[in-house]
Amino acid sequence: MTKENLLQHLQECCDRLFGCSLEMATEKQVYRAVCVAVRELLEDDRRAFVEQTRAEQRKQVYYMSMEFLVGTSLRNNLYNMGLLEPAGEILHDLGFSLESLCALEPDAGLGNGGLGRLASCYMDAATGLNYPVTGFSIRYEFGIFRQKIVDGWQMEFPDNWLEMGDVWLHTRKDDAVEVRFGGQVHEWMDGDKFKTAQTGYQSVIAVPHDLYISGYGSKAVNKLTLWSASMPQSFDMNAFSRGDYVRALEQNTMAEAISKVLYPADDHINGKRLRLRQQYLLVSSSLQSILNEHLKNYHTLDNLADKVAVHINDTHPALCVPELMRLLVDEHDYSWERAWEITCATLSYTNHTVMAEALERWPVDLFREQLPRIYAICQEINRRLMEKLHCVYPNDPGKWEYMAAVTNSEVRMANLCLACCHKINGVSQLHTEILEKTIFRDYYNLDHSRFLNITNGIAYRRWLCQSNPALTGYLQSLIGDGFLNDANALEALLQYRDDPDVLENLQAIKRKNKVRLAAYIAEHNGVNVDPDSIFDVQVKRLHEYKRQLLNVLHILTLYNDIKDHPEKPVYPQTFIFAAKASAGYYLAKQIISLIVAVSNLVNSDPQVQNKLKVVFIEDYKVSLAEIIIPAADLSEQISVAGKEASGTSNMKLMINGAVTLGTLDGANVEIRERVGDENMFLFGMTADEVQALWQRGYDPRQFLTPELDRVLQMLTSGVLGQRFDDVAASLLTPRFGAADSYMTVADFASYKAAKAHAVEVYQGPHPLCKDVPHKHCKSRHFLLRPLGRAVRQGNLGSVSTTANIPKGPTSIVGPFPDEMDGTPHENSIRQQAFAVQNALRNAQTAGGLHAAHHDPVLLPHNGGLPRFAGGKRCGAAPCPVCKAVRRYALRYPGVES
Ligand code: NBG
C-alpha cells in the first residue's frame, strides 16, 4: 500500500468515526482512527486468507488457552504489514508522532506470565508461517492487575484495558453461542440409544470478539477469539416490574462475572467456582464454534481429527476432553467409542510446570453442581480408564489411584488430558524428561509414543526486530535482510566474532538502549543509574522457586563488602528487577518489599554511590519488557534446578545480546548446548543433585556461610527500615513448609562465585560483548518457528502446508472479589494465613485498618498452625481483614486468640 493510499484510508476512518478530518482530530481520535484503519486492512486480508485455506481444505489449528499476553498491537501490526515508515511519516506531517500514539495503547494483559506470552508468540509465529491458527480465550474486562509499590508493598489496581484497547476487537454478536451451567441431568434409553437432557440450568450467552493477528511478511491473518459472557435477556422483566431491581440485575451480574477478571495467579488457583465457570465458558463456546465451522465446510464430523487440531494449553482448558465427548455423543449422535477415537485424535496437551499446586483438581461437589453432564462424562471416562488399568496393571491399586481422572472426591484435569490426548509435551528437554520420569511416569510407561518434547521459542520479530530496531538495523547492514524471514540466516554473524569494529558497534548500540532504560528509570523510580555500569536484569513473575531472593541477598553481601572495604575498587553494577507477585502470595510480596528496602538502603548510601544501584521497576508487562530486555548485559535465570519448566525471558534476553547467568534448569540447558560453557555463567546444583540432597536430608544451616548469616541477620534486625522475619524464617525454619524449599542457601556460594566471574569477564579487554555475534546466531534455535516445529513433530497433528470489580484506584486484592470466593477446601493453612496477613498489610497501607486490628501478628503455634494475636474481628462490614480471619478460623478453629 502506498503512502497516499494509507493517508486516504486514514482520512476516511477518521471522518467515519468522528466526523472530522485528521487535521482537526485530537490525539486520541487519531489513535483510534489509525487502529481502526489497520484493523480494516487486516480484515480484508483475513477474508482472502480464509477463502484460500477453505479452498485448499487446510487443517485448522485451534489453540485453547486461558491466557494470551498479547501486549500492544499497533506497532506490531504496522511493522508486520510494512507500514511502520509510511504511517510514521503521515503522522509526522500531520503534527503527531507515532511514538506517542503507540504510548496511548494499553497492553492487552490477558495473562500472567510465560505461559500467556508463549501463547501469543505462537500466534505471531504461526501467522508469519502462514498456518491457519485460531487462538481461543476469554475477553477479560480486567487483565492482569496494574502493580504499584506503595510504601514498599505491592498493591494491585484494576487494569481497565478495554477503555482504549477495544479498538482492536471485532465483536460478532450474531455468532454468540449458549453455554449451560448447573441444573439436573436426565438419562433414558430411546430404543438402543442412550439419551440425556439437562433441565433447570442457567444459560449464559458467550459472545465472540476477534482480535486479528498479523504475521511478518505474510498475507496470512489469523485471529484470537475472545469470549465475553452475558445473560440471554439483559434482565428478568417480571422481577423488574415488581420493583425488585436488585434481583433483576443480579443474574446478569452473575453471568457477566465470568468474563470479568483474569485470575492473577499462575500456579496455585484453588478450587474456585468462578474459575471453573470461566474454563467451561471458554471450552464449550470454542468447541461449539469449531464444530459449527467444520460442519459448514465438510457436513460431517467424521473427519474432524484429519482437519482440526485442538491444543490444550496447560490443564486450564482440559474440559475440552469431556466437552468434545458431550458434543459428539449428545448433540451429534456418535457412539461413545467413535466419539472417544475422534476426541483423542483431535486433542493434544502441553504441560507447563511441575509445581504440584498447578495440576488442577476440582472437588467433585463443586464440579457436579456446576457441570452435571460433564461430570457424568468424566465418570464414564474414568470407569473405562479403570477397566483398562485393571488389565494392564493387575493388583496395583496404587497406580489406578494415581492415574485416575476422578478419585478421592476430585476430578483431576491433568489425568483427563493424559488419558485422552494423542500428543503430550513438556516445554524443554529437561522438563519433558522430568515429566516422563516423575509426575507423568505411569502414563509415559503405558505408552511412550504419545510423549514428546517441544522446547519453547519466542517470536523474534517482536523481541528483536521491533523492540531493538537499532540492533536489527545494524544486523541488516552486516548480513542482509535474510534473517528477517529466516532465523537461520543469523548464522552469518559468526564471521564477525573477532571483528573489533563490529564488537564496538554492538557495544555502542547496547549503550544507547541502556541510556533509554536509564531515562525510564530516572522518570519512574527517581533514580539515576549509570549506563556504563553492568545492567544485571531479572525480569519475570515473582516466585520463590525463581529465587529473586538469592539475587537480593547477594546484593546485600556486595553492599556489606563495600561498607567493610570502602577502598576496594568495585566495577559499577546496576541490578534491575521487575516482577508481579500473585495477589494472595504473601512471601512473594514480602520479597518485593525486601528488594525495595534494599534499593532504598543501597541507593541512598553515599559510600556505595557509583558502585551499586538497585531498582525495582513497577508494573512489569510486555511493553516494559520491550524496553528493559534490549538494555540488559546479564540475564538472571537462577531458578532452583528442576522447577522452571523452560523460562522464555532467557531467550528474549539472549537474542538481545545479554549473557545468561543461570542454573541448569529449563531451557538454560539447551542454551548451554548451543552457546557453550564459555558463553554463559553457570552455577548451582543440577536437578539430580537437588533431588539427591533432598533425599539425603537438607538442612540449610549446614550451608550457611558467615557472610550469608550476617545478611540474614540484617533481615531481622531492622537495619532495612523494616523487618523481614518471615523471609528469614522461610529460609531457616520449617515455618512455611520445609526450610528453604528452593535451596537458596545451598546454592548461594556457587552463585556468588559465578557473579564475581561475570564481573571479572566484563571488565576484561573484551567485555562480555566479545561473543555477542555468537550468541545472536545461536539463539535462532529458540526463536524459530515454534508452531512450525510443533506441527512437524506431530504435536498438533499434520497441518497441511500446501494446501463486580469497582472502578477506580481500589485494590482488587482480597485476593479476589466476592464472586471468586469458592470453597476453600484446598486452601492450605499457609495460604489461608497468608491471605490474612496480606489483607492486613493492604488495609494498613491503604490506611483503612480498623482499630480492632491494632498490631495484629501471626504467631507460630506449637511449631504448627500459625495463630492470631491482637487480630480480633472488628465486626465492621465489609472488612477484608475480618473476612480473611473468618475464613481462616472457619477452617482451623481455635487459631484466633
Ligand atoms: C510457565 C513456566 C515457564 C515456562 C512457561 C511457558 C506456567 C504454569 N508455566 O518456565 O513456569 O517458560 O510456562 O511454557 O505459567
PDB file of C-alpha atoms in Angstrom, residues 176-181 201-207 229-236 251-252 255-256:
ATOM      1  CA  ALA A 176     -22.891 -15.930  20.036  1.00  0.00           C
ATOM      2  CA  VAL A 177     -23.413 -19.392  21.497  1.00  0.00           C
ATOM      3  CA  GLU A 178     -25.168 -20.699  24.581  1.00  0.00           C
ATOM      4  CA  VAL A 179     -23.290 -22.331  27.465  1.00  0.00           C
ATOM      5  CA  ARG A 180     -25.194 -24.146  30.205  1.00  0.00           C
ATOM      6  CA  PHE A 181     -24.339 -24.326  33.876  1.00  0.00           C
ATOM      7  CA  TYR A 201     -29.791 -24.957  34.004  1.00  0.00           C
ATOM      8  CA  GLN A 202     -28.511 -21.415  33.948  1.00  0.00           C
ATOM      9  CA  SER A 203     -27.963 -20.278  30.414  1.00  0.00           C
ATOM     10  CA  VAL A 204     -25.096 -17.938  29.660  1.00  0.00           C
ATOM     11  CA  ILE A 205     -24.504 -16.359  26.276  1.00  0.00           C
ATOM     12  CA  ALA A 206     -20.916 -16.291  25.054  1.00  0.00           C
ATOM     13  CA  VAL A 207     -20.186 -13.526  22.552  1.00  0.00           C
ATOM     14  CA  ALA A 229     -20.327 -13.737  28.970  1.00  0.00           C
ATOM     15  CA  SER A 230     -23.789 -12.247  29.328  1.00  0.00           C
ATOM     16  CA  MET A 231     -27.357 -13.287  30.102  1.00  0.00           C
ATOM     17  CA  PRO A 232     -29.732 -14.276  27.294  1.00  0.00           C
ATOM     18  CA  GLN A 233     -32.044 -11.406  28.214  1.00  0.00           C
ATOM     19  CA  SER A 234     -30.473  -8.493  29.916  1.00  0.00           C
ATOM     20  CA  PHE A 235     -32.736  -8.827  32.942  1.00  0.00           C
ATOM     21  CA  ASP A 236     -35.769 -10.538  34.397  1.00  0.00           C
ATOM     22  CA  GLN A 251     -28.497 -12.763  37.374  1.00  0.00           C
ATOM     23  CA  ASN A 252     -26.940 -10.646  34.707  1.00  0.00           C
ATOM     24  CA  ALA A 255     -23.258 -14.189  34.217  1.00  0.00           C
ATOM     25  CA  GLU A 256     -21.051 -11.221  33.430  1.00  0.00           C
TER      26      GLU A 256
END
